[in-house]
Tab-separated table of C-alpha atoms in Angstrom:
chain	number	residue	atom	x	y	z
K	1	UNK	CA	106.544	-174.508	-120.454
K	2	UNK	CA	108.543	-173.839	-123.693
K	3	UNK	CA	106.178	-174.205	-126.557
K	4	UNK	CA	107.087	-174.953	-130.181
K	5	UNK	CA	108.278	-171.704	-130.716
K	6	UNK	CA	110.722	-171.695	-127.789
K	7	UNK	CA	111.912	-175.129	-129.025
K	8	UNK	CA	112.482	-174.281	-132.613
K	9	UNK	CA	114.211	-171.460	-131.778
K	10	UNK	CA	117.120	-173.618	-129.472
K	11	UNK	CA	116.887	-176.253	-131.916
K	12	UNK	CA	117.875	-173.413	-135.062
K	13	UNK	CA	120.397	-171.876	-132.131
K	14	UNK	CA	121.949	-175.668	-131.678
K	15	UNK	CA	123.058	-176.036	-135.383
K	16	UNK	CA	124.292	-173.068	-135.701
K	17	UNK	CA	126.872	-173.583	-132.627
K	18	UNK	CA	127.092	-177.698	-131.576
K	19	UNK	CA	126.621	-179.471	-135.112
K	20	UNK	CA	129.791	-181.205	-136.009
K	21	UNK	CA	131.215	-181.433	-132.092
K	22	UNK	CA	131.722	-184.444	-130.258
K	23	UNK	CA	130.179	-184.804	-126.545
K	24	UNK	CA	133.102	-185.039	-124.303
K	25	UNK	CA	131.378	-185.727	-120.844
K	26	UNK	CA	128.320	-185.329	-118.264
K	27	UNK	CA	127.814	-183.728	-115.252
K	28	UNK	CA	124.240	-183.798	-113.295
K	29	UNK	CA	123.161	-183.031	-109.578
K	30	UNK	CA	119.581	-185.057	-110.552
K	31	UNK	CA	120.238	-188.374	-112.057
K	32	UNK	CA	116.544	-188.966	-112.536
K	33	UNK	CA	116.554	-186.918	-115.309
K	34	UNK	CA	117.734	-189.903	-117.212
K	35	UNK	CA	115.220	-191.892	-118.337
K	36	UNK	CA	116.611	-194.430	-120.601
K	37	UNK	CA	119.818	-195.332	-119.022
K	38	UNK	CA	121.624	-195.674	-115.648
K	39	UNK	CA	124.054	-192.961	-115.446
K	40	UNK	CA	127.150	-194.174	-115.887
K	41	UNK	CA	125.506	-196.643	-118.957
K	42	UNK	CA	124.329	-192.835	-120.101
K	43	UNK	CA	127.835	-191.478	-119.639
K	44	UNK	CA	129.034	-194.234	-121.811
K	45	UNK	CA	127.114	-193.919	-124.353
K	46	UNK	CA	127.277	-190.599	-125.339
K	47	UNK	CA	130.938	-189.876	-124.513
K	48	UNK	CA	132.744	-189.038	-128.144
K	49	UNK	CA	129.773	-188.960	-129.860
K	50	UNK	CA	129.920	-186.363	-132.771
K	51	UNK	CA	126.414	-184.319	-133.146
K	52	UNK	CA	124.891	-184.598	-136.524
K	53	UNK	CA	122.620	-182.320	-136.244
K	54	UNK	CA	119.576	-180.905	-134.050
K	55	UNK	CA	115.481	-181.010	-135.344
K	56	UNK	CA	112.236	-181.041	-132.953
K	57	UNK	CA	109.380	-183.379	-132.587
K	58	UNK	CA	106.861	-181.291	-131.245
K	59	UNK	CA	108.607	-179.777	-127.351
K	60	UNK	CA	111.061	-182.739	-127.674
K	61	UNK	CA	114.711	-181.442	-129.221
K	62	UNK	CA	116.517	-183.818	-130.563
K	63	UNK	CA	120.076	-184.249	-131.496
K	64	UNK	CA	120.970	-186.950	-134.159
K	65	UNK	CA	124.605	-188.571	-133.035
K	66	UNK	CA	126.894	-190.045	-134.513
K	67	UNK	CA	126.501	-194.312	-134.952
K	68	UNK	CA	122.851	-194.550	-135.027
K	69	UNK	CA	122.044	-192.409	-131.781
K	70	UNK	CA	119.595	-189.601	-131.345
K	71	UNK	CA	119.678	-187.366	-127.415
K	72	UNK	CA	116.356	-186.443	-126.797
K	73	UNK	CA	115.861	-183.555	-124.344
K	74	UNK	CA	112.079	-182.386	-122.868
K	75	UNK	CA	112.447	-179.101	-121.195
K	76	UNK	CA	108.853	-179.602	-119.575
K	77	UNK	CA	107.774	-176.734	-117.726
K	78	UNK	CA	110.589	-174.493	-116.284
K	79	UNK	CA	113.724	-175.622	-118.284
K	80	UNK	CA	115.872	-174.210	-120.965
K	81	UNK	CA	119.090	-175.561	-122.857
K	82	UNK	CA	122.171	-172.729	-122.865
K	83	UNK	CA	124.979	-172.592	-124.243
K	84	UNK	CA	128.055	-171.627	-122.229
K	85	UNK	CA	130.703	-172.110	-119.938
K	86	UNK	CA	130.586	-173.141	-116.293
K	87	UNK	CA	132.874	-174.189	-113.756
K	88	UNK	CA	132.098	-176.265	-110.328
K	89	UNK	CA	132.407	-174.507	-106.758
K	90	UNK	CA	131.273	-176.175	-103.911
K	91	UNK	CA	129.500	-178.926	-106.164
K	92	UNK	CA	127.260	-176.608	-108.000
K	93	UNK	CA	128.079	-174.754	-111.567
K	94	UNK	CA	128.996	-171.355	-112.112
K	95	UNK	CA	128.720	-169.605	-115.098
K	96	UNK	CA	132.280	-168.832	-116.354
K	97	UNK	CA	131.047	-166.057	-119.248
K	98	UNK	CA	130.012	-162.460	-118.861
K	99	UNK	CA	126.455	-161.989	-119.947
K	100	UNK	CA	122.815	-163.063	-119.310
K	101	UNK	CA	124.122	-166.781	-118.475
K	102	UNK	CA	125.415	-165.304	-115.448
K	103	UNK	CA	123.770	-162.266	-114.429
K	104	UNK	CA	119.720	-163.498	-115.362
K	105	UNK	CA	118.662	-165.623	-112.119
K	106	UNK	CA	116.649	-167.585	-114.406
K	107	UNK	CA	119.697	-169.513	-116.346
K	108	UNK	CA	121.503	-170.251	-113.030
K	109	UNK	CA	119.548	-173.482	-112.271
K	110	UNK	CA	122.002	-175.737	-113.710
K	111	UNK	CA	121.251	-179.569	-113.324
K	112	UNK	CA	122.638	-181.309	-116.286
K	113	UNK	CA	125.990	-180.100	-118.167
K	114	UNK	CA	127.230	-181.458	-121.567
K	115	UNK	CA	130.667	-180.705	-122.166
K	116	UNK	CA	131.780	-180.180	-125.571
K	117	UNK	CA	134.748	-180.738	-127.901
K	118	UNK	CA	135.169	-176.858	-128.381
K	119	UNK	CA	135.368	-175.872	-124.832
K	120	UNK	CA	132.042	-174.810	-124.368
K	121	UNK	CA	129.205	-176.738	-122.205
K	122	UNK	CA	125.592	-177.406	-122.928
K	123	UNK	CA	123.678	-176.143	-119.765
K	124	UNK	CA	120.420	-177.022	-118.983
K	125	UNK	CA	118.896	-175.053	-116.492
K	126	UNK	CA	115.906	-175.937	-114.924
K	127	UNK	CA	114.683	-175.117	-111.002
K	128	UNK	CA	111.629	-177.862	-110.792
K	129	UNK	CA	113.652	-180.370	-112.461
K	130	UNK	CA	110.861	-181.871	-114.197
K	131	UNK	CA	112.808	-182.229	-117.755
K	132	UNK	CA	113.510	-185.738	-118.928
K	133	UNK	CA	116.942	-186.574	-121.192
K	134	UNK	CA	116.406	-189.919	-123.331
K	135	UNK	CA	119.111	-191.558	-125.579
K	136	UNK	CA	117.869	-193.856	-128.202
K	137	UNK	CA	118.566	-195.164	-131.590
K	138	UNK	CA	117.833	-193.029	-134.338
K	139	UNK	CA	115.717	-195.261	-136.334
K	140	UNK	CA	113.634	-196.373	-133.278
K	141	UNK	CA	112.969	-192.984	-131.957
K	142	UNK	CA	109.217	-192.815	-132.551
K	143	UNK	CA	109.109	-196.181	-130.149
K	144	UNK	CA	109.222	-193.929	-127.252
K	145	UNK	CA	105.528	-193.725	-125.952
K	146	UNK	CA	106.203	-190.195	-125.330
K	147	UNK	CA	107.136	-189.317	-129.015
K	148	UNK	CA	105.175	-192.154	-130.728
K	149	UNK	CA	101.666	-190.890	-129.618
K	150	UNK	CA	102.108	-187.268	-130.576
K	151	UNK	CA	100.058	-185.923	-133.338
K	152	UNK	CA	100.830	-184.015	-136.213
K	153	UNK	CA	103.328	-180.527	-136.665
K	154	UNK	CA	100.924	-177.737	-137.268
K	155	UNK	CA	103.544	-175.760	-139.313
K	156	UNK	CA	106.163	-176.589	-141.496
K	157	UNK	CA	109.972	-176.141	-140.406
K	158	UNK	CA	113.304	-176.524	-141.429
K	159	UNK	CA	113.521	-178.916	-138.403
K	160	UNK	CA	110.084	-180.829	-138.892
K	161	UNK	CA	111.416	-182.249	-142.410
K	162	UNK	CA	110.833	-186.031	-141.184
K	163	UNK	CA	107.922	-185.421	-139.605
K	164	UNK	CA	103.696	-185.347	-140.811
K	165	UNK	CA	102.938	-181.835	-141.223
K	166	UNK	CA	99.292	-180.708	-140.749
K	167	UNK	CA	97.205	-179.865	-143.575
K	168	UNK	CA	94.349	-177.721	-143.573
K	169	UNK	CA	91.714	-180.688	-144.853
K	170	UNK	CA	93.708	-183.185	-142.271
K	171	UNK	CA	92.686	-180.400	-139.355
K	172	UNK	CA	89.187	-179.914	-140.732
K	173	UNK	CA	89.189	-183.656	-140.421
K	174	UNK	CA	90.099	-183.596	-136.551
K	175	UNK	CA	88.713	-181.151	-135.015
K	176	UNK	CA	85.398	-182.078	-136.221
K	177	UNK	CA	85.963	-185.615	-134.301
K	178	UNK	CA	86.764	-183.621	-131.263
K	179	UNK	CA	84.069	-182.924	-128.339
K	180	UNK	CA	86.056	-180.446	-126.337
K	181	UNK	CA	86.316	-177.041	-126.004
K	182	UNK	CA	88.485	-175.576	-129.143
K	183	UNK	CA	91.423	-174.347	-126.922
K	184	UNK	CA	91.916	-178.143	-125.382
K	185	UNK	CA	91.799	-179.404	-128.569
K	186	UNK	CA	94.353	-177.111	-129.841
K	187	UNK	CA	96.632	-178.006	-126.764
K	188	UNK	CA	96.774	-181.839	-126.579
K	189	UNK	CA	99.869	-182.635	-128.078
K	190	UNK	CA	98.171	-185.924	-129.047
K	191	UNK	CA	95.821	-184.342	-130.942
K	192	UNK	CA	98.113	-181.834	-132.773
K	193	UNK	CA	101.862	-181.318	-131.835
K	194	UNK	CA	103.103	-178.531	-129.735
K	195	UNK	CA	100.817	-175.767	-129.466
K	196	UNK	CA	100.116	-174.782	-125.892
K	197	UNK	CA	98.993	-172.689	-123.632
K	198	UNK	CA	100.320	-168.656	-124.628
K	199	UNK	CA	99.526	-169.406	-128.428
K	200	UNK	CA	96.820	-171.554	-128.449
K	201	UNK	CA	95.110	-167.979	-126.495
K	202	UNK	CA	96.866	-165.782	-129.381
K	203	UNK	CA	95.679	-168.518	-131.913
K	204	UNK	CA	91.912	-168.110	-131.158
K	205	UNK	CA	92.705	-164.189	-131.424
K	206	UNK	CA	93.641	-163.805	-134.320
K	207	UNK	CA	90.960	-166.380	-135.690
K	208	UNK	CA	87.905	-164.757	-133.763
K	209	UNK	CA	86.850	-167.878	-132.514
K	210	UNK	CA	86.031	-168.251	-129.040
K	211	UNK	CA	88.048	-170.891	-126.694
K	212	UNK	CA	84.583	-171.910	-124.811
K	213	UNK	CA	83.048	-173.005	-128.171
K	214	UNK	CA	82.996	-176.652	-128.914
K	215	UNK	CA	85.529	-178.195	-131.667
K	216	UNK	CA	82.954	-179.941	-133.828
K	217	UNK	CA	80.901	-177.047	-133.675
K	218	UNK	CA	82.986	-174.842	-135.634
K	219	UNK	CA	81.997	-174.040	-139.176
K	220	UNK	CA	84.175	-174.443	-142.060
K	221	UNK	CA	85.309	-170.800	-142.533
K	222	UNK	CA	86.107	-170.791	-138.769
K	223	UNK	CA	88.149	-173.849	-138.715
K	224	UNK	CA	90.049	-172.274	-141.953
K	225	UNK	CA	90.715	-168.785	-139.883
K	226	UNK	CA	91.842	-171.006	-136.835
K	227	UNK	CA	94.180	-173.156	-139.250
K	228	UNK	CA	95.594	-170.070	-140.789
K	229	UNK	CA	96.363	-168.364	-137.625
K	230	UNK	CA	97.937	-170.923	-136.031
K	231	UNK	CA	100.664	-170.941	-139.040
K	232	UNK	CA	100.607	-167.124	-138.150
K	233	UNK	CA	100.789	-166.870	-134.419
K	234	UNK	CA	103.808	-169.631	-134.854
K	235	UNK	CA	105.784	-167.880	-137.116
K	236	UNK	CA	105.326	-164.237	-135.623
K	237	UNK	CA	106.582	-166.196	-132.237
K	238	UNK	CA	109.528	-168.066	-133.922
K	239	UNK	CA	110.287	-164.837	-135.734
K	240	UNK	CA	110.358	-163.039	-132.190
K	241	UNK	CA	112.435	-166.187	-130.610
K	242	UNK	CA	109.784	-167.251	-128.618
K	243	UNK	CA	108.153	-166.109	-125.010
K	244	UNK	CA	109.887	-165.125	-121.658
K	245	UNK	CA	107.102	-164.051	-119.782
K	246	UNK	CA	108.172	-166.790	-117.828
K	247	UNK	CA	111.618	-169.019	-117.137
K	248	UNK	CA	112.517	-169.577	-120.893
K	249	UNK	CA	115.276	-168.147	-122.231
K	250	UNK	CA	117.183	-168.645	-125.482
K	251	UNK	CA	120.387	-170.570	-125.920
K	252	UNK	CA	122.456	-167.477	-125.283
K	253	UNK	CA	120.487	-167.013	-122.001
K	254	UNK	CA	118.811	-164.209	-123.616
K	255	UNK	CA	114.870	-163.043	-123.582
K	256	UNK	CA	112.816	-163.701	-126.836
K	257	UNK	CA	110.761	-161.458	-127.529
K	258	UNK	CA	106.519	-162.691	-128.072
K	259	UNK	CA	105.637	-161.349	-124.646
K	260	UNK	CA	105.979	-157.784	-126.417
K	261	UNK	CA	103.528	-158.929	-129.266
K	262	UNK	CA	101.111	-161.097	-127.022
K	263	UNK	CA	97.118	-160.063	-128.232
K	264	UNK	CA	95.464	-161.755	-125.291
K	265	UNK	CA	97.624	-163.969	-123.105
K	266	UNK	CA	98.195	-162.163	-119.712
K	267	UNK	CA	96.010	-159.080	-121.282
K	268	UNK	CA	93.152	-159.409	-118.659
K	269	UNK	CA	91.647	-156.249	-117.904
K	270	UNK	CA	93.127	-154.263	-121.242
K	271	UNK	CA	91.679	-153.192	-124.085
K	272	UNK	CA	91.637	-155.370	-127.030
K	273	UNK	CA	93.811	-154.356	-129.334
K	274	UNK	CA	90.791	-155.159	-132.789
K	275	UNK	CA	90.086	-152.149	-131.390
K	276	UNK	CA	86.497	-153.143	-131.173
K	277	UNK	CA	85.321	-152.085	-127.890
K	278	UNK	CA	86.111	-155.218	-126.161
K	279	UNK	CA	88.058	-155.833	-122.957
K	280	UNK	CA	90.482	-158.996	-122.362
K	281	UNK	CA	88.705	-161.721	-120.082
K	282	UNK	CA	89.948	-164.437	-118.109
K	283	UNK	CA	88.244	-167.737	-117.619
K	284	UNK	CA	89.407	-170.927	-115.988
K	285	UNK	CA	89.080	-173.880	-118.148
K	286	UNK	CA	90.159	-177.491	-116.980
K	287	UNK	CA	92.515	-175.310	-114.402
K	288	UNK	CA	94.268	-173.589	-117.243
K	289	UNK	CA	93.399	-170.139	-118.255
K	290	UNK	CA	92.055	-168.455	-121.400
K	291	UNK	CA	92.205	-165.192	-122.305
K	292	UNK	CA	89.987	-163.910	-124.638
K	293	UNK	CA	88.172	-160.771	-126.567
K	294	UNK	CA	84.289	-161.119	-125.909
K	295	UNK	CA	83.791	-158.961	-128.436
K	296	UNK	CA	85.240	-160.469	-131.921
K	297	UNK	CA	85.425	-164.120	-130.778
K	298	UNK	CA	82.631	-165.505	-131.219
């Protein structure tokens, strides 16, 4: 699933080419996607509607429309905005550009297409259509359950300016509330927005801290080195346009580039890179892996 750093980097990608165009229709092969409206309600609503501008609320983008409207867009696990052109042969879209949009297998799962006042489409590929599209207004976004409930930012960005941003006595303050195991806590989005499974593993890396030690265990230099490297991991990764050891891609269709930097994710087996003798373990927590130096996470 796209983490924060995948989303920040389509939301930075989306002002830079959509801000200031109007939505000119919709095309989608899965309705359901929908969740606030009835398609052709959906259709309505959003036709000649000029985008503002794009931020993120934790995984959710969101572009700010014209009249008091805000598109919200969840890529959930295997789905990834683009931004191209496509054409429709034998009710499916084609890419109609040279490049990664058409040649990478991964942007070719087209479900939903935006078409915009310059000429250009908003693709959103995604093969186990599991994303969600809501339409809302602006000043009653955070009365979706779904964005309502989710807890703070952990790092400050140019497109988290309306939202709480976590502080390091604020995350002191949680995680010593919290029971679980540190790298849950990390990835409930409830608990603290957008951090998930590839960085909350780097996270604990770069902090030393095991992710089979309990929350309100840690001590208070611990929680600071956790806290400090998630602001790291984040930035490294936003720097680096995110991960693509999976389906994500950028807007361009492009790879980021994290999965060259990763410290422990997918590293079972290699040497840790502290150089401290360790090897990178696996272990299965709550069905979710964690990867992890024995050796300097303690």
């Amino acid at each position: 699933m796209p983490e924060l750093p995948e989303v920040e980097t389509i939301v930075r990608d989306l002002n830079k080419k959509v801000a200031g165009l109007k939505f000119l229709d919709f095309w989608t092969d899965w309705p359901k996607s929908v969740k606030t409206h009835k398609l052709a309600d959906f259709m309505r609503e959003i036709k000649g509607r000029k985008i503002l501008r794009a931020h993120r609320r934790a995984k959710y983008i969101m572009l700010d429309l014209s009249e008091g409207k805000t598109l919200i867009i969840h890529q959930k696990i295997s789905g990834h905005l683009l931004y191209g052109k496509w054409k429709i042969a034998d009710g499916k879209p084609v890419a109609d550009v040279e490049g990664p949009i058409k040649t990478d297998p991964y942007n070719r799962f087209i479900r939903h297409m935006f078409y915009l006042s310059n000429g250009f489409m908003l693709g959103f590929s995604d093969v186990r259509r599991f994303g969600k599209i809501f339409l809302g207004d602006t000043k009653k976004i955070e009365n979706i359950n779904e964005i309502g409930k989710l807890g703070p930012e952990p790092i400050p960005t140019p497109s988290t300016r309306f939202h709480l941003v976590l502080t390091l006595e604020k995350f002191k303050e949680i995680m010593k509330k919290k029971k679980g195991l540190t790298k849950r806590v990390l990835m409930d989005p409830f608990t603290i927005a957008g951090i998930g499974n590839i960085y909350a593993d780097e996270i604990l890396w770069y902090a030393g801290v095991s992710p089979l030690r309990k929350a309100d265990k840690l001590k208070d230099a611990e929680l600071k080195a956790v806290f400090k490297s998630v602001r790291l991991v984040l930035e490294k990764a936003i720097k680096a346009k995110g991960d693509s050891e999976q389906d994500y891609r950028t807007l361009d269709g492009e790879l980021g580039g994290y999965q060259k930097l990763q410290k422990a994710y997918q590293q079972t087996g290699e040497k840790c890179q502290k150089k401290d003798g360790g090897v990178i373990k696996r272990v299965v927590i709550n069905n979710r892996s964690a990867h992890f130096c024995p050796v300097h996470q303690k």
